[in-house]
């Protein structure tokens, strides 16, 4: 009888222990046990959350028509990345671009800036982010449409729902095309400190075939551009531009310039004359101004060319984002 009781006890213990024995508790802790026991339910919760996110919609104000178009967020991101980054860039760079674009969308949904009216965002690149619809993508990419569209769609789906935050809030995920080897601080371009938009290295940009360009404008063209901004130029044209002050961040960015006796930032000056970047030098001779311009864009945040270079060197999108937006959290 005693032997029978012991046998029953052993069988009962075996029935309890055997389901648990298949779990790996080699690094034992309460959290590890909980994670192992509830792995299936956590996975289901993730899938449900992803499905909910994929059915989200976004209202986009079209700059060309003035109409507001509502679409699924996934489609918006595909069209946005297609517009903002070259489709032949590496997939990890496209993923980084997706996270930046989605972060900006979520920031605007949370804290609208009024530039899109009742919509969430506008496709005006001068205000928010660009967007190519399917017809535009087909027109621009031609026979490569299927390849490029699938590539971008896969990149978007791979990181869909991920955003960048700083101290719990969505960041301003600024980005641009190409810099002179270093990005620029938000303070030097926009006049305000933003802790995650500081100068970082971007050495791959120097390898771009579009690293610099020379632009020649006649004195009359410069005068016309100045008049459009309410600046009157007179006297010897050789004295119109002077007092250039350059950034300490080795970007070549003009932080201040005197134009027609008026002090302004290099960013405002380059916008007025439609120069590709605020990193420039200028010479005057024979009635013409010759500008040597380096890079393309405002240089704040992520360099798109630099992101692609990092990806081609083996970096993944997380490393790219951490480099260009230091101190932020990928959520």
Short mmCIF file of N, CA and C in Angstrom, two decimals, residues 32-157:
data_model
loop_
_atom_site.label_atom_id
_atom_site.label_comp_id
_atom_site.label_asym_id
_atom_site.label_seq_id
_atom_site.Cartn_x
_atom_site.Cartn_y
_atom_site.Cartn_z
N UNK A 32 11.89 36.12 -16.97
CA UNK A 32 12.11 35.07 -17.97
C UNK A 32 11.00 34.02 -17.93
N UNK A 33 10.61 33.65 -16.69
CA UNK A 33 9.54 32.66 -16.56
C UNK A 33 8.25 33.21 -17.14
N UNK A 34 7.93 34.44 -16.79
CA UNK A 34 6.70 35.06 -17.30
C UNK A 34 6.74 35.14 -18.83
N UNK A 35 7.88 35.53 -19.38
CA UNK A 35 8.00 35.65 -20.84
C UNK A 35 7.81 34.29 -21.50
N UNK A 36 8.38 33.24 -20.89
CA UNK A 36 8.26 31.91 -21.48
C UNK A 36 6.84 31.39 -21.41
N UNK A 37 6.18 31.60 -20.27
CA UNK A 37 4.82 31.08 -20.09
C UNK A 37 3.80 31.81 -20.94
N UNK A 38 4.04 33.10 -21.18
CA UNK A 38 3.05 33.89 -21.90
C UNK A 38 3.52 34.35 -23.27
N UNK A 39 4.48 33.62 -23.85
CA UNK A 39 5.04 33.99 -25.15
C UNK A 39 3.97 34.04 -26.22
N UNK A 40 3.09 33.04 -26.23
CA UNK A 40 2.04 32.98 -27.27
C UNK A 40 1.10 34.16 -27.18
N UNK A 41 0.67 34.50 -25.95
CA UNK A 41 -0.27 35.62 -25.81
C UNK A 41 0.38 36.93 -26.17
N UNK A 42 1.69 37.09 -25.87
CA UNK A 42 2.39 38.32 -26.24
C UNK A 42 2.49 38.45 -27.74
N UNK A 43 2.75 37.30 -28.42
CA UNK A 43 2.86 37.33 -29.88
C UNK A 43 1.53 37.71 -30.49
N UNK A 44 0.43 37.16 -29.96
CA UNK A 44 -0.90 37.50 -30.47
C UNK A 44 -1.20 38.97 -30.29
N UNK A 45 -0.78 39.52 -29.11
CA UNK A 45 -1.03 40.93 -28.85
C UNK A 45 -0.28 41.79 -29.86
N UNK A 46 0.98 41.41 -30.20
CA UNK A 46 1.76 42.16 -31.17
C UNK A 46 1.10 42.15 -32.54
N UNK A 47 0.62 40.98 -32.94
CA UNK A 47 -0.04 40.87 -34.25
C UNK A 47 -1.31 41.71 -34.30
N UNK A 48 -2.07 41.70 -33.20
CA UNK A 48 -3.30 42.49 -33.15
C UNK A 48 -2.99 43.97 -33.25
N UNK A 49 -1.94 44.39 -32.52
CA UNK A 49 -1.54 45.79 -32.56
C UNK A 49 -1.11 46.19 -33.95
N UNK A 50 -0.35 45.31 -34.62
CA UNK A 50 0.12 45.61 -35.98
C UNK A 50 -1.06 45.73 -36.94
N UNK A 51 -2.04 44.82 -36.78
CA UNK A 51 -3.21 44.88 -37.65
C UNK A 51 -3.98 46.18 -37.45
N UNK A 52 -4.09 46.60 -36.18
CA UNK A 52 -4.78 47.87 -35.89
C UNK A 52 -4.05 49.03 -36.54
N UNK A 53 -2.71 49.01 -36.46
CA UNK A 53 -1.92 50.09 -37.04
C UNK A 53 -2.06 50.14 -38.54
N UNK A 54 -2.09 48.95 -39.17
CA UNK A 54 -2.15 48.90 -40.62
C UNK A 54 -3.48 49.41 -41.16
N UNK A 55 -4.53 49.41 -40.33
CA UNK A 55 -5.82 49.90 -40.79
C UNK A 55 -6.03 51.37 -40.45
N UNK A 56 -5.04 51.99 -39.80
CA UNK A 56 -5.10 53.43 -39.54
C UNK A 56 -5.13 54.19 -40.85
N UNK A 57 -5.73 55.37 -40.82
CA UNK A 57 -5.77 56.20 -42.01
C UNK A 57 -5.15 57.56 -41.72
N UNK A 58 -4.80 58.25 -42.79
CA UNK A 58 -4.23 59.58 -42.68
C UNK A 58 -4.91 60.49 -43.71
N UNK A 59 -5.21 61.71 -43.32
CA UNK A 59 -5.81 62.69 -44.22
C UNK A 59 -4.71 63.59 -44.75
N UNK A 60 -4.51 63.57 -46.07
CA UNK A 60 -3.42 64.31 -46.70
C UNK A 60 -3.98 65.47 -47.53
N UNK A 61 -3.51 66.67 -47.25
CA UNK A 61 -3.89 67.84 -48.04
C UNK A 61 -3.00 67.90 -49.27
N UNK A 62 -3.60 67.79 -50.46
CA UNK A 62 -2.83 67.85 -51.70
C UNK A 62 -2.57 69.30 -52.07
N UNK A 63 -1.30 69.65 -52.20
CA UNK A 63 -0.93 71.02 -52.51
C UNK A 63 -1.42 71.44 -53.89
N UNK A 64 -1.38 70.51 -54.84
CA UNK A 64 -1.75 70.84 -56.22
C UNK A 64 -3.23 71.11 -56.39
N UNK A 65 -4.07 70.27 -55.78
CA UNK A 65 -5.52 70.39 -55.97
C UNK A 65 -6.23 71.11 -54.84
N UNK A 66 -5.60 71.16 -53.69
CA UNK A 66 -6.24 71.76 -52.53
C UNK A 66 -7.23 70.83 -51.86
N UNK A 67 -7.32 69.58 -52.35
CA UNK A 67 -8.25 68.62 -51.78
C UNK A 67 -7.60 67.81 -50.66
N UNK A 68 -8.43 67.30 -49.76
CA UNK A 68 -7.96 66.42 -48.70
C UNK A 68 -8.32 64.98 -49.08
N UNK A 69 -7.31 64.13 -49.14
CA UNK A 69 -7.51 62.73 -49.52
C UNK A 69 -7.19 61.85 -48.32
N UNK A 70 -8.10 60.95 -47.99
CA UNK A 70 -7.86 60.03 -46.89
C UNK A 70 -7.40 58.69 -47.44
N UNK A 71 -6.36 58.14 -46.83
CA UNK A 71 -5.80 56.88 -47.31
C UNK A 71 -5.25 56.09 -46.13
N UNK A 72 -4.97 54.81 -46.35
CA UNK A 72 -4.36 54.00 -45.31
C UNK A 72 -2.93 54.49 -45.06
N UNK A 73 -2.54 54.45 -43.80
CA UNK A 73 -1.22 54.96 -43.42
C UNK A 73 -0.10 54.22 -44.14
N UNK A 74 -0.27 52.91 -44.33
CA UNK A 74 0.75 52.14 -45.04
C UNK A 74 0.96 52.68 -46.44
N UNK A 75 -0.12 52.94 -47.17
CA UNK A 75 -0.01 53.48 -48.52
C UNK A 75 0.63 54.86 -48.50
N UNK A 76 0.26 55.68 -47.50
CA UNK A 76 0.87 57.01 -47.40
C UNK A 76 2.38 56.90 -47.26
N UNK A 77 2.84 55.99 -46.39
CA UNK A 77 4.27 55.87 -46.15
C UNK A 77 5.01 55.38 -47.39
N UNK A 78 4.41 54.46 -48.13
CA UNK A 78 5.03 53.99 -49.38
C UNK A 78 5.20 55.17 -50.34
N UNK A 79 4.14 55.96 -50.50
CA UNK A 79 4.20 57.10 -51.40
C UNK A 79 5.12 58.20 -50.91
N UNK A 80 5.19 58.36 -49.59
CA UNK A 80 6.07 59.38 -49.01
C UNK A 80 7.53 59.01 -49.19
N UNK A 81 7.88 57.77 -48.87
CA UNK A 81 9.28 57.33 -49.03
C UNK A 81 9.67 57.36 -50.50
N UNK A 82 8.74 56.99 -51.38
CA UNK A 82 9.00 57.03 -52.82
C UNK A 82 9.34 58.44 -53.29
N UNK A 83 8.70 59.42 -52.69
CA UNK A 83 8.93 60.82 -53.06
C UNK A 83 10.21 61.37 -52.44
N UNK A 84 10.47 60.98 -51.20
CA UNK A 84 11.53 61.63 -50.42
C UNK A 84 12.92 61.02 -50.59
N UNK A 85 12.99 59.72 -50.96
CA UNK A 85 14.30 59.07 -51.06
C UNK A 85 14.42 58.32 -52.38
N UNK A 86 15.56 58.37 -53.04
CA UNK A 86 15.74 57.61 -54.29
C UNK A 86 15.45 56.13 -54.09
N UNK A 87 14.68 55.51 -54.99
CA UNK A 87 14.29 54.11 -54.80
C UNK A 87 15.44 53.12 -54.96
N UNK A 88 16.56 53.56 -55.53
CA UNK A 88 17.68 52.64 -55.67
C UNK A 88 18.60 52.65 -54.45
N UNK A 89 18.23 53.39 -53.41
CA UNK A 89 19.00 53.38 -52.17
C UNK A 89 18.80 52.03 -51.47
N UNK A 90 19.72 51.69 -50.56
CA UNK A 90 19.68 50.42 -49.85
C UNK A 90 18.43 50.31 -48.99
N UNK A 91 17.98 49.07 -48.79
CA UNK A 91 16.74 48.84 -48.06
C UNK A 91 16.83 49.35 -46.62
N UNK A 92 17.98 49.26 -45.99
CA UNK A 92 18.12 49.75 -44.61
C UNK A 92 17.97 51.27 -44.56
N UNK A 93 18.45 51.95 -45.59
CA UNK A 93 18.27 53.40 -45.67
C UNK A 93 16.79 53.73 -45.86
N UNK A 94 16.10 52.94 -46.69
CA UNK A 94 14.67 53.14 -46.91
C UNK A 94 13.88 52.89 -45.63
N UNK A 95 14.32 51.94 -44.83
CA UNK A 95 13.67 51.69 -43.53
C UNK A 95 13.86 52.89 -42.61
N UNK A 96 15.07 53.43 -42.58
CA UNK A 96 15.33 54.60 -41.74
C UNK A 96 14.46 55.78 -42.18
N UNK A 97 14.33 55.95 -43.49
CA UNK A 97 13.49 57.01 -44.03
C UNK A 97 12.03 56.80 -43.62
N UNK A 98 11.58 55.57 -43.64
CA UNK A 98 10.20 55.25 -43.24
C UNK A 98 9.94 55.65 -41.79
N UNK A 99 10.87 55.30 -40.91
CA UNK A 99 10.70 55.63 -39.49
C UNK A 99 10.66 57.15 -39.30
N UNK A 100 11.54 57.86 -40.01
CA UNK A 100 11.54 59.32 -39.91
C UNK A 100 10.23 59.90 -40.40
N UNK A 101 9.75 59.42 -41.54
CA UNK A 101 8.50 59.93 -42.11
C UNK A 101 7.30 59.63 -41.21
N UNK A 102 7.26 58.42 -40.66
CA UNK A 102 6.14 58.05 -39.79
C UNK A 102 6.18 58.83 -38.48
N UNK A 103 7.39 59.07 -37.98
CA UNK A 103 7.53 59.88 -36.76
C UNK A 103 6.98 61.28 -36.98
N UNK A 104 7.31 61.88 -38.12
CA UNK A 104 6.81 63.23 -38.41
C UNK A 104 5.29 63.24 -38.54
N UNK A 105 4.74 62.20 -39.15
CA UNK A 105 3.29 62.10 -39.27
C UNK A 105 2.64 62.01 -37.90
N UNK A 106 3.16 61.16 -37.04
CA UNK A 106 2.57 60.98 -35.71
C UNK A 106 2.73 62.24 -34.87
N UNK A 107 3.84 62.95 -35.04
CA UNK A 107 4.01 64.21 -34.31
C UNK A 107 2.94 65.21 -34.72
N UNK A 108 2.68 65.30 -36.02
CA UNK A 108 1.69 66.24 -36.52
C UNK A 108 0.27 65.83 -36.14
N UNK A 109 0.03 64.52 -36.09
CA UNK A 109 -1.28 64.05 -35.64
C UNK A 109 -1.51 64.40 -34.18
N UNK A 110 -0.43 64.31 -33.40
CA UNK A 110 -0.52 64.60 -31.97
C UNK A 110 -0.54 66.10 -31.69
N UNK A 111 0.31 66.83 -32.41
CA UNK A 111 0.42 68.28 -32.22
C UNK A 111 0.36 68.98 -33.57
N UNK A 112 -0.81 69.19 -34.13
CA UNK A 112 -0.94 69.84 -35.45
C UNK A 112 -0.31 71.23 -35.44
N UNK A 113 0.33 71.58 -36.58
CA UNK A 113 0.93 72.91 -36.67
C UNK A 113 0.08 73.88 -37.48
N UNK A 114 -1.08 73.43 -37.94
CA UNK A 114 -2.01 74.30 -38.66
C UNK A 114 -1.72 74.45 -40.14
N UNK A 115 -0.60 73.91 -40.62
CA UNK A 115 -0.23 74.10 -42.02
C UNK A 115 -1.04 73.22 -42.98
N UNK A 116 -1.72 72.22 -42.43
CA UNK A 116 -2.50 71.31 -43.26
C UNK A 116 -4.00 71.53 -43.09
N UNK A 117 -4.38 72.60 -42.42
CA UNK A 117 -5.79 72.87 -42.19
C UNK A 117 -6.41 71.79 -41.34
N UNK A 118 -7.51 71.20 -41.81
CA UNK A 118 -8.18 70.12 -41.08
C UNK A 118 -7.57 68.75 -41.36
N UNK A 119 -6.63 68.68 -42.28
CA UNK A 119 -5.97 67.42 -42.60
C UNK A 119 -4.87 67.14 -41.58
N UNK A 120 -4.30 65.92 -41.66
CA UNK A 120 -3.21 65.56 -40.75
C UNK A 120 -1.87 66.11 -41.23
N UNK A 121 -1.69 66.15 -42.56
CA UNK A 121 -0.40 66.51 -43.13
C UNK A 121 -0.62 66.95 -44.58
N UNK A 122 0.30 67.74 -45.10
CA UNK A 122 0.23 68.14 -46.50
C UNK A 122 1.38 67.51 -47.29
N UNK A 123 1.16 67.34 -48.60
CA UNK A 123 2.25 66.80 -49.42
C UNK A 123 3.14 67.89 -49.99
N UNK A 124 3.00 69.10 -49.49
CA UNK A 124 3.85 70.23 -49.87
C UNK A 124 5.19 70.09 -49.14
N UNK A 125 6.26 69.82 -49.89
CA UNK A 125 7.56 69.60 -49.26
C UNK A 125 8.12 70.85 -48.60
N UNK A 126 7.58 72.01 -48.94
CA UNK A 126 7.99 73.23 -48.27
C UNK A 126 7.40 73.37 -46.88
N UNK A 127 6.40 72.53 -46.58
CA UNK A 127 5.74 72.59 -45.27
C UNK A 127 5.93 71.29 -44.49
N UNK A 128 5.68 70.17 -45.14
CA UNK A 128 5.77 68.88 -44.46
C UNK A 128 6.59 67.90 -45.29
N UNK A 129 5.95 66.83 -45.77
CA UNK A 129 6.65 65.79 -46.53
C UNK A 129 5.96 65.55 -47.87
N UNK A 130 6.74 65.13 -48.86
CA UNK A 130 6.18 64.86 -50.17
C UNK A 130 5.46 63.52 -50.21
N UNK A 131 4.71 63.30 -51.29
CA UNK A 131 3.99 62.04 -51.48
C UNK A 131 3.76 61.82 -52.97
N UNK A 132 4.07 60.61 -53.44
CA UNK A 132 3.78 60.20 -54.81
C UNK A 132 2.67 59.15 -54.78
N UNK A 133 1.57 59.40 -55.48
CA UNK A 133 0.55 58.36 -55.59
C UNK A 133 1.01 57.31 -56.59
N UNK A 134 0.24 56.26 -56.74
CA UNK A 134 0.65 55.14 -57.59
C UNK A 134 0.88 55.58 -59.03
N UNK A 135 -0.01 56.43 -59.55
CA UNK A 135 0.12 56.89 -60.93
C UNK A 135 1.42 57.65 -61.14
N UNK A 136 1.78 58.49 -60.18
CA UNK A 136 3.02 59.27 -60.27
C UNK A 136 4.23 58.35 -60.20
N UNK A 137 4.17 57.35 -59.34
CA UNK A 137 5.29 56.41 -59.22
C UNK A 137 5.49 55.65 -60.53
N UNK A 138 4.39 55.24 -61.14
CA UNK A 138 4.49 54.52 -62.42
C UNK A 138 5.09 55.41 -63.51
N UNK A 139 4.68 56.68 -63.51
CA UNK A 139 5.19 57.62 -64.52
C UNK A 139 6.67 57.87 -64.34
N UNK A 140 7.11 58.04 -63.10
CA UNK A 140 8.50 58.37 -62.85
C UNK A 140 9.44 57.18 -62.99
N UNK A 141 8.97 55.99 -62.63
CA UNK A 141 9.84 54.83 -62.62
C UNK A 141 9.74 53.98 -63.88
N UNK A 142 8.68 54.16 -64.65
CA UNK A 142 8.54 53.42 -65.89
C UNK A 142 8.61 51.92 -65.71
N UNK A 143 9.47 51.28 -66.47
CA UNK A 143 9.57 49.82 -66.45
C UNK A 143 10.12 49.28 -65.14
N UNK A 144 10.68 50.14 -64.31
CA UNK A 144 11.22 49.71 -63.02
C UNK A 144 10.19 49.84 -61.89
N UNK A 145 8.97 50.21 -62.25
CA UNK A 145 7.94 50.45 -61.24
C UNK A 145 7.75 49.25 -60.31
N UNK A 146 7.56 48.07 -60.88
CA UNK A 146 7.27 46.89 -60.06
C UNK A 146 8.41 46.61 -59.09
N UNK A 147 9.64 46.71 -59.56
CA UNK A 147 10.81 46.43 -58.72
C UNK A 147 10.93 47.46 -57.59
N UNK A 148 10.86 48.73 -57.95
CA UNK A 148 11.02 49.78 -56.95
C UNK A 148 9.86 49.79 -55.95
N UNK A 149 8.65 49.61 -56.46
CA UNK A 149 7.49 49.67 -55.58
C UNK A 149 7.50 48.52 -54.57
N UNK A 150 7.88 47.34 -55.04
CA UNK A 150 7.96 46.19 -54.12
C UNK A 150 9.06 46.41 -53.10
N UNK A 151 10.18 46.95 -53.53
CA UNK A 151 11.31 47.21 -52.63
C UNK A 151 10.91 48.18 -51.52
N UNK A 152 10.29 49.28 -51.89
CA UNK A 152 9.89 50.28 -50.90
C UNK A 152 8.79 49.74 -50.00
N UNK A 153 7.83 49.04 -50.57
CA UNK A 153 6.74 48.47 -49.77
C UNK A 153 7.28 47.49 -48.74
N UNK A 154 8.22 46.66 -49.12
CA UNK A 154 8.82 45.71 -48.17
C UNK A 154 9.56 46.45 -47.05
N UNK A 155 10.27 47.50 -47.41
CA UNK A 155 10.99 48.27 -46.40
C UNK A 155 10.02 48.92 -45.42
N UNK A 156 8.93 49.48 -45.95
CA UNK A 156 7.94 50.14 -45.10
C UNK A 156 7.28 49.13 -44.16
N UNK A 157 6.90 47.98 -44.68
CA UNK A 157 6.24 46.96 -43.86
C UNK A 157 7.17 46.43 -42.77
#
